[in-house]
CSV table of C-alpha atoms in Angstrom, one decimal:
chain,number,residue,atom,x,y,z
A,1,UNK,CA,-27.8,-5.8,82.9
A,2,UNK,CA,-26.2,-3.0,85.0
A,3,UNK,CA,-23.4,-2.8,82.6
A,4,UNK,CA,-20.1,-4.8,84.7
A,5,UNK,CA,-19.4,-8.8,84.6
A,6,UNK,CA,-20.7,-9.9,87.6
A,7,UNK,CA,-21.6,-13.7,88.8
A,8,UNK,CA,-25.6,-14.0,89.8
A,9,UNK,CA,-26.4,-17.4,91.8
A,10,UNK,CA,-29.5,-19.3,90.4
A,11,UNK,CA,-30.9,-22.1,92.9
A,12,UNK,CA,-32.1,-25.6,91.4
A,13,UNK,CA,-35.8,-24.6,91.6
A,14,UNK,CA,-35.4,-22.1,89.2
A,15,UNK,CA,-34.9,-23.6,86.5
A,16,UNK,CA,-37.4,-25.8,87.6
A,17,UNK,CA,-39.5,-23.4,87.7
A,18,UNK,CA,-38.5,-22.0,83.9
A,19,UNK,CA,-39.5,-25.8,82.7
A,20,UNK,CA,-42.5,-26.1,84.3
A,21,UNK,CA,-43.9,-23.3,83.2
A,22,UNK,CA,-42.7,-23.3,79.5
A,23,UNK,CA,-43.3,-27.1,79.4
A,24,UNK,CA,-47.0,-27.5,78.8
A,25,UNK,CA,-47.3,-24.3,76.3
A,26,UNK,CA,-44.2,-25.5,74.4
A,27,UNK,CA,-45.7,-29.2,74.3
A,28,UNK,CA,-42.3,-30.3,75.5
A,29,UNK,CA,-41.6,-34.2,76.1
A,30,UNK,CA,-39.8,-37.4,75.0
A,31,UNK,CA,-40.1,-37.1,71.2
A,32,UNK,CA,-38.6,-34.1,71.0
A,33,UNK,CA,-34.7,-33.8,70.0
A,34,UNK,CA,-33.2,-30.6,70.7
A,35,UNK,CA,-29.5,-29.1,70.2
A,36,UNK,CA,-27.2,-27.6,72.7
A,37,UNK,CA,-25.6,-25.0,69.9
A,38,UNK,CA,-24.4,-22.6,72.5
A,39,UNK,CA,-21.4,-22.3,75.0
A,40,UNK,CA,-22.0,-23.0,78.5
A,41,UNK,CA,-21.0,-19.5,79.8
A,42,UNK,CA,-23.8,-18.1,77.7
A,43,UNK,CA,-27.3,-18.9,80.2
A,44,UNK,CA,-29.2,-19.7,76.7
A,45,UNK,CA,-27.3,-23.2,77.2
A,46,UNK,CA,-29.3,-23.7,80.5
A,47,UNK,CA,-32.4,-23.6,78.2
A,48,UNK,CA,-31.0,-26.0,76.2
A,49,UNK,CA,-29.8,-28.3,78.3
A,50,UNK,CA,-32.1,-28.8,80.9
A,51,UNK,CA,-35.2,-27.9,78.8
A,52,UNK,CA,-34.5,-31.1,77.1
A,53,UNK,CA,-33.3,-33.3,79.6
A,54,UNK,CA,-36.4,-32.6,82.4
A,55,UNK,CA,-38.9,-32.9,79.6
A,56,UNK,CA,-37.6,-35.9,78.8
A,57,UNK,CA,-36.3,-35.1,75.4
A,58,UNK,CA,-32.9,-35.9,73.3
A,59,UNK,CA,-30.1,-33.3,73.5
A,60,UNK,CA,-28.0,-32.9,70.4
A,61,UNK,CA,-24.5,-31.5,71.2
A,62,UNK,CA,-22.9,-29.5,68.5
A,63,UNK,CA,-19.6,-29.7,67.3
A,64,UNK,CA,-17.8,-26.3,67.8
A,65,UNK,CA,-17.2,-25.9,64.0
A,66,UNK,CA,-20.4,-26.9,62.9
A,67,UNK,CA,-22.0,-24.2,65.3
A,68,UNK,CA,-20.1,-21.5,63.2
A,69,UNK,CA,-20.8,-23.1,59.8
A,70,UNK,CA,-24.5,-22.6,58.7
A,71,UNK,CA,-24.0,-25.1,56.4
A,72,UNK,CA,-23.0,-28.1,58.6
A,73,UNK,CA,-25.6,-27.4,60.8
A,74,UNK,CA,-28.7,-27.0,58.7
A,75,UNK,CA,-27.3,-30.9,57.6
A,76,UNK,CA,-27.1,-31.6,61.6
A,77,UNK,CA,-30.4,-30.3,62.0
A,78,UNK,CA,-31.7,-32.4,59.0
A,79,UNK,CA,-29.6,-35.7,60.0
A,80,UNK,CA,-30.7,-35.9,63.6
A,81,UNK,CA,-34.0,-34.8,63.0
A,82,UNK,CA,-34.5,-31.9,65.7
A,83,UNK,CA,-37.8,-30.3,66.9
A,84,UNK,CA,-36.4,-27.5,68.8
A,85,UNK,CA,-34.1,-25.0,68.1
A,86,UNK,CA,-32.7,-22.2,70.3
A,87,UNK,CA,-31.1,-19.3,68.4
A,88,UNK,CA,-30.2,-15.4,68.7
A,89,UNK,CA,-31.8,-13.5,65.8
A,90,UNK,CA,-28.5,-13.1,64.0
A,91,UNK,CA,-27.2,-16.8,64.4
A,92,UNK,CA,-31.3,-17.6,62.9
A,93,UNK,CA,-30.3,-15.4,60.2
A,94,UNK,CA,-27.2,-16.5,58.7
A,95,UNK,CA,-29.0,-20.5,59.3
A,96,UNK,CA,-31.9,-19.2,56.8
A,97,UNK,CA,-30.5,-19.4,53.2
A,98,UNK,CA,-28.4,-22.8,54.4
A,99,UNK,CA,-31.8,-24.4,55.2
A,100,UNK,CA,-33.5,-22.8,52.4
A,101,UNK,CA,-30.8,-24.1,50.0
A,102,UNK,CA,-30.4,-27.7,51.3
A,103,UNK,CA,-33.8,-27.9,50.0
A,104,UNK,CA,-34.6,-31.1,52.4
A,105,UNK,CA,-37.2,-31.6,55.1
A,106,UNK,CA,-36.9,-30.8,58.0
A,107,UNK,CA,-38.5,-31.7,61.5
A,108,UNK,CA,-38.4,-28.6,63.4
A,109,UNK,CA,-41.4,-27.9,65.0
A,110,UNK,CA,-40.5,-24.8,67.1
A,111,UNK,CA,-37.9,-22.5,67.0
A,112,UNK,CA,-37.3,-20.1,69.9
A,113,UNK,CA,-35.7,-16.5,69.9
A,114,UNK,CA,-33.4,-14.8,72.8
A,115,UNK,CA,-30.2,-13.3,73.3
A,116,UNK,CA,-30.6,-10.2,71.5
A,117,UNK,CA,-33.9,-7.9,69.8
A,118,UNK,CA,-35.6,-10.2,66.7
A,119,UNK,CA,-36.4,-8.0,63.7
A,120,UNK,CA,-39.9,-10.8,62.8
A,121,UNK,CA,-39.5,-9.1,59.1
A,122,UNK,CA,-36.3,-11.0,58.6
A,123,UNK,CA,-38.1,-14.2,59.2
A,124,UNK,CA,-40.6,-13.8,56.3
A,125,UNK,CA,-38.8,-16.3,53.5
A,126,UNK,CA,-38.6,-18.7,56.5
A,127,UNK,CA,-42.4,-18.7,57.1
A,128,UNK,CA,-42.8,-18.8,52.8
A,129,UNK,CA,-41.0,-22.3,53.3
A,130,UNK,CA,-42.4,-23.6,56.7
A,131,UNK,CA,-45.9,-21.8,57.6
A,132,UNK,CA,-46.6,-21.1,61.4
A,133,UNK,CA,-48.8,-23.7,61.5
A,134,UNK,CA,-46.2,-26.1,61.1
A,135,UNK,CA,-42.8,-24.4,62.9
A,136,UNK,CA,-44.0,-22.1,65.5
A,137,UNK,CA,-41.4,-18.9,66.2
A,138,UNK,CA,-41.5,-17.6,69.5
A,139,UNK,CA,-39.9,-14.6,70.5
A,140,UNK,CA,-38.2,-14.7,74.4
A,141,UNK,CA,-36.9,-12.1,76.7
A,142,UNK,CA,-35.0,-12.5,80.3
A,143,UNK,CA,-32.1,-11.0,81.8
A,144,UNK,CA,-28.8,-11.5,83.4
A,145,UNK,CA,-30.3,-11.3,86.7
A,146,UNK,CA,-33.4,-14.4,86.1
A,147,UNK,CA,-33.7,-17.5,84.7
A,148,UNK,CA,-32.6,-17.2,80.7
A,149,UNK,CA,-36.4,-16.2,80.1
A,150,UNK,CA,-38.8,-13.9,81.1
A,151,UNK,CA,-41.7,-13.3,78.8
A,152,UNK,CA,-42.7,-15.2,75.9
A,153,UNK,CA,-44.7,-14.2,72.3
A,154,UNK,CA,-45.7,-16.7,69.6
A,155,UNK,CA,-44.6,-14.7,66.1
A,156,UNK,CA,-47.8,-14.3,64.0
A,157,UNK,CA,-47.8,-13.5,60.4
A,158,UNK,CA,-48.5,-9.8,61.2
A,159,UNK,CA,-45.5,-9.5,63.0
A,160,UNK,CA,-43.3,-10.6,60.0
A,161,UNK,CA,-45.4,-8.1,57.7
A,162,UNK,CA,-45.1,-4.9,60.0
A,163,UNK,CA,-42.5,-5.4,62.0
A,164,UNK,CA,-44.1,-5.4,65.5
A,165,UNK,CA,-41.8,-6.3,68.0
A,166,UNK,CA,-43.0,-7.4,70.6
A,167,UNK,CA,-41.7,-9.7,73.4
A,168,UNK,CA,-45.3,-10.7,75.0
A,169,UNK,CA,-46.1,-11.4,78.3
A,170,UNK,CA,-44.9,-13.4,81.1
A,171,UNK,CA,-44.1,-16.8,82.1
A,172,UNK,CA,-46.7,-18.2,84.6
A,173,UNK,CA,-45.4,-17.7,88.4
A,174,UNK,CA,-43.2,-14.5,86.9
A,175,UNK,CA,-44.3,-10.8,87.1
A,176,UNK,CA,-43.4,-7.6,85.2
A,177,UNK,CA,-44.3,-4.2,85.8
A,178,UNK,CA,-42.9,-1.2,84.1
A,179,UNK,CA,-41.9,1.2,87.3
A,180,UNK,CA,-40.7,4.9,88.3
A,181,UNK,CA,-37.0,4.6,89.8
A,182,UNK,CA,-38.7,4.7,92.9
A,183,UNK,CA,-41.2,1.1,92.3
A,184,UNK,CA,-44.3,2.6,91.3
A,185,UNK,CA,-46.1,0.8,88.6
A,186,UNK,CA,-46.4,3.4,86.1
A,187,UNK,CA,-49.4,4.1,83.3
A,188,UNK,CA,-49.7,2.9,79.5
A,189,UNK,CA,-47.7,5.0,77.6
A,190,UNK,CA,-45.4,5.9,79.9
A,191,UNK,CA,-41.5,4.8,80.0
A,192,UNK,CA,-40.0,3.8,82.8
A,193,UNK,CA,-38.0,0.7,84.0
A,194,UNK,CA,-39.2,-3.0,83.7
A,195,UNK,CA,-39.4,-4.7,87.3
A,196,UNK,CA,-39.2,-8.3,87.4
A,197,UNK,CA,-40.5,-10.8,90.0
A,198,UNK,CA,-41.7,-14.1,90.6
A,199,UNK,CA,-40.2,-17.6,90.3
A,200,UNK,CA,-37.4,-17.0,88.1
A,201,UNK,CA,-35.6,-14.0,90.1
A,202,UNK,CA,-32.0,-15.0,91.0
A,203,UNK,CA,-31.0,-14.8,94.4
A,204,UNK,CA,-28.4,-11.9,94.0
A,205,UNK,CA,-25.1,-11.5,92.7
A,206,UNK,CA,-22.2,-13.7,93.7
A,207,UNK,CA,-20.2,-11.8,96.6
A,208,UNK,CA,-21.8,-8.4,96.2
A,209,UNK,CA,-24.2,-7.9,99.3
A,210,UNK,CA,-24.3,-4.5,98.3
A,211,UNK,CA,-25.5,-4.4,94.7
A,212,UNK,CA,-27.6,-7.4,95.3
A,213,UNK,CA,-29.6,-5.1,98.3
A,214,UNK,CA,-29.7,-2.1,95.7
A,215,UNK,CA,-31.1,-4.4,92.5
A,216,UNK,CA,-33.1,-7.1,94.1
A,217,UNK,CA,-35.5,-5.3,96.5
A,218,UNK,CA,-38.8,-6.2,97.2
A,219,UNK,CA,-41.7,-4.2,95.0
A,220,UNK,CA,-43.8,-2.6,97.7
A,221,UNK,CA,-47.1,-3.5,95.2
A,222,UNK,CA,-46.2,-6.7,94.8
A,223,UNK,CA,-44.3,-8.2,98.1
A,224,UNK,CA,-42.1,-10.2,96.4
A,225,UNK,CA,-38.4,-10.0,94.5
């Protein structure tokens, strides 16, 4: 987020934390099957992974090959019969015309967005094949220095028609506030920086006292990191 590779350190409870408060919304549990499609240096894995396994659910891993073939893995997503798929917009993208064109059922139930800004007009022949009712699309935001996510929007047909883009509100527990440079929570309208707080704030940056102090203080409105 500030623009340099840098390590942050995420405790256990966060991602706790991320599960039990996506969980019950999401509907999560044992009969789900997801897929772990991304490496585990990008944090989107974290989702994946422990999403799945502390909701009880089955994780799919996918082959290295078949991640990068659109193809193979609309088949994988049709063979093992997965509920819940994590993609960036653009991977979503190029997966579209290989599910379309397989022309099979599939089980997906919900399919989540992160990574990157989602375009929802790109989605529209997706939702012509599988209506919201059936696959919900939901829209996530987080940064390098929290737990994968931050906010969360369920994609409504409105969205795909005009383009809105938005990436909703908060998780429960987690807090954001668009600030002046100097913390104060700043008016509709008005741009400024997005402070985040609450459960899913990391502890700092791996050996860097000094940007951690500068990045992760504590918002004089709120009290907390």
């Amino acid at each position: 987020t500030t623009g340099d590779a840098k390590g942050v350190v995420i405790p256990h409870r966060n991602v706790l934390a991320l599960v039990a408060a996506t969980g019950p919304a999401m509907n999560l549990g044992p009969s789900d099957v997801w897929t772990m499609f991304h490496s585990m240096a990008f944090d989107f894995s974290v989702w994946e992974i422990f999403g799945c396994l502390l909701s009880g659910g089955r994780l799919v891993v996918v082959p290295y090959w078949t991640a990068r073939t659109p193809e193979l893995f609309a088949r994988l997503i049709r063979d093992e019969q997965v509920t819940v798929l994590s993609q960036t917009p653009s991977a979503f993208l190029n997966l579209i015309p290989a599910v379309l064109a397989d022309g099979a059922p599939v089980d997906l139930r919900l399919v989540i967005f992160g990574g990157e800004a989602l375009r929802p007009t790109t989605l529209e022949p997706w939702i012509r094949r599988f209506p919201l009712a059936a696959c919900r699309l939901v829209n996530m935001y987080g940064i390098t220095e929290t737990t994968v996510h931050v906010t969360s929007h369920d994609i409504t047909a409105s969205d795909v028609k005009t383009g809105s883009r938005s990436v909703g509100r908060p998780l429960p527990n987690w807090s954001v506030m668009v600030c002046s440079d100097d913390g104060a929570i700043l008016p509709f309208d008005v741009p400024g920086e997005i402070w985040v707080g609450g459960g899913g704030v990391a502890l700092g940056y791996l050996d860097r006292p000094d940007l951690t102090a500068a990045r992760f203080p504590v918002h004089p409105h709120s009290g907390v990191r």
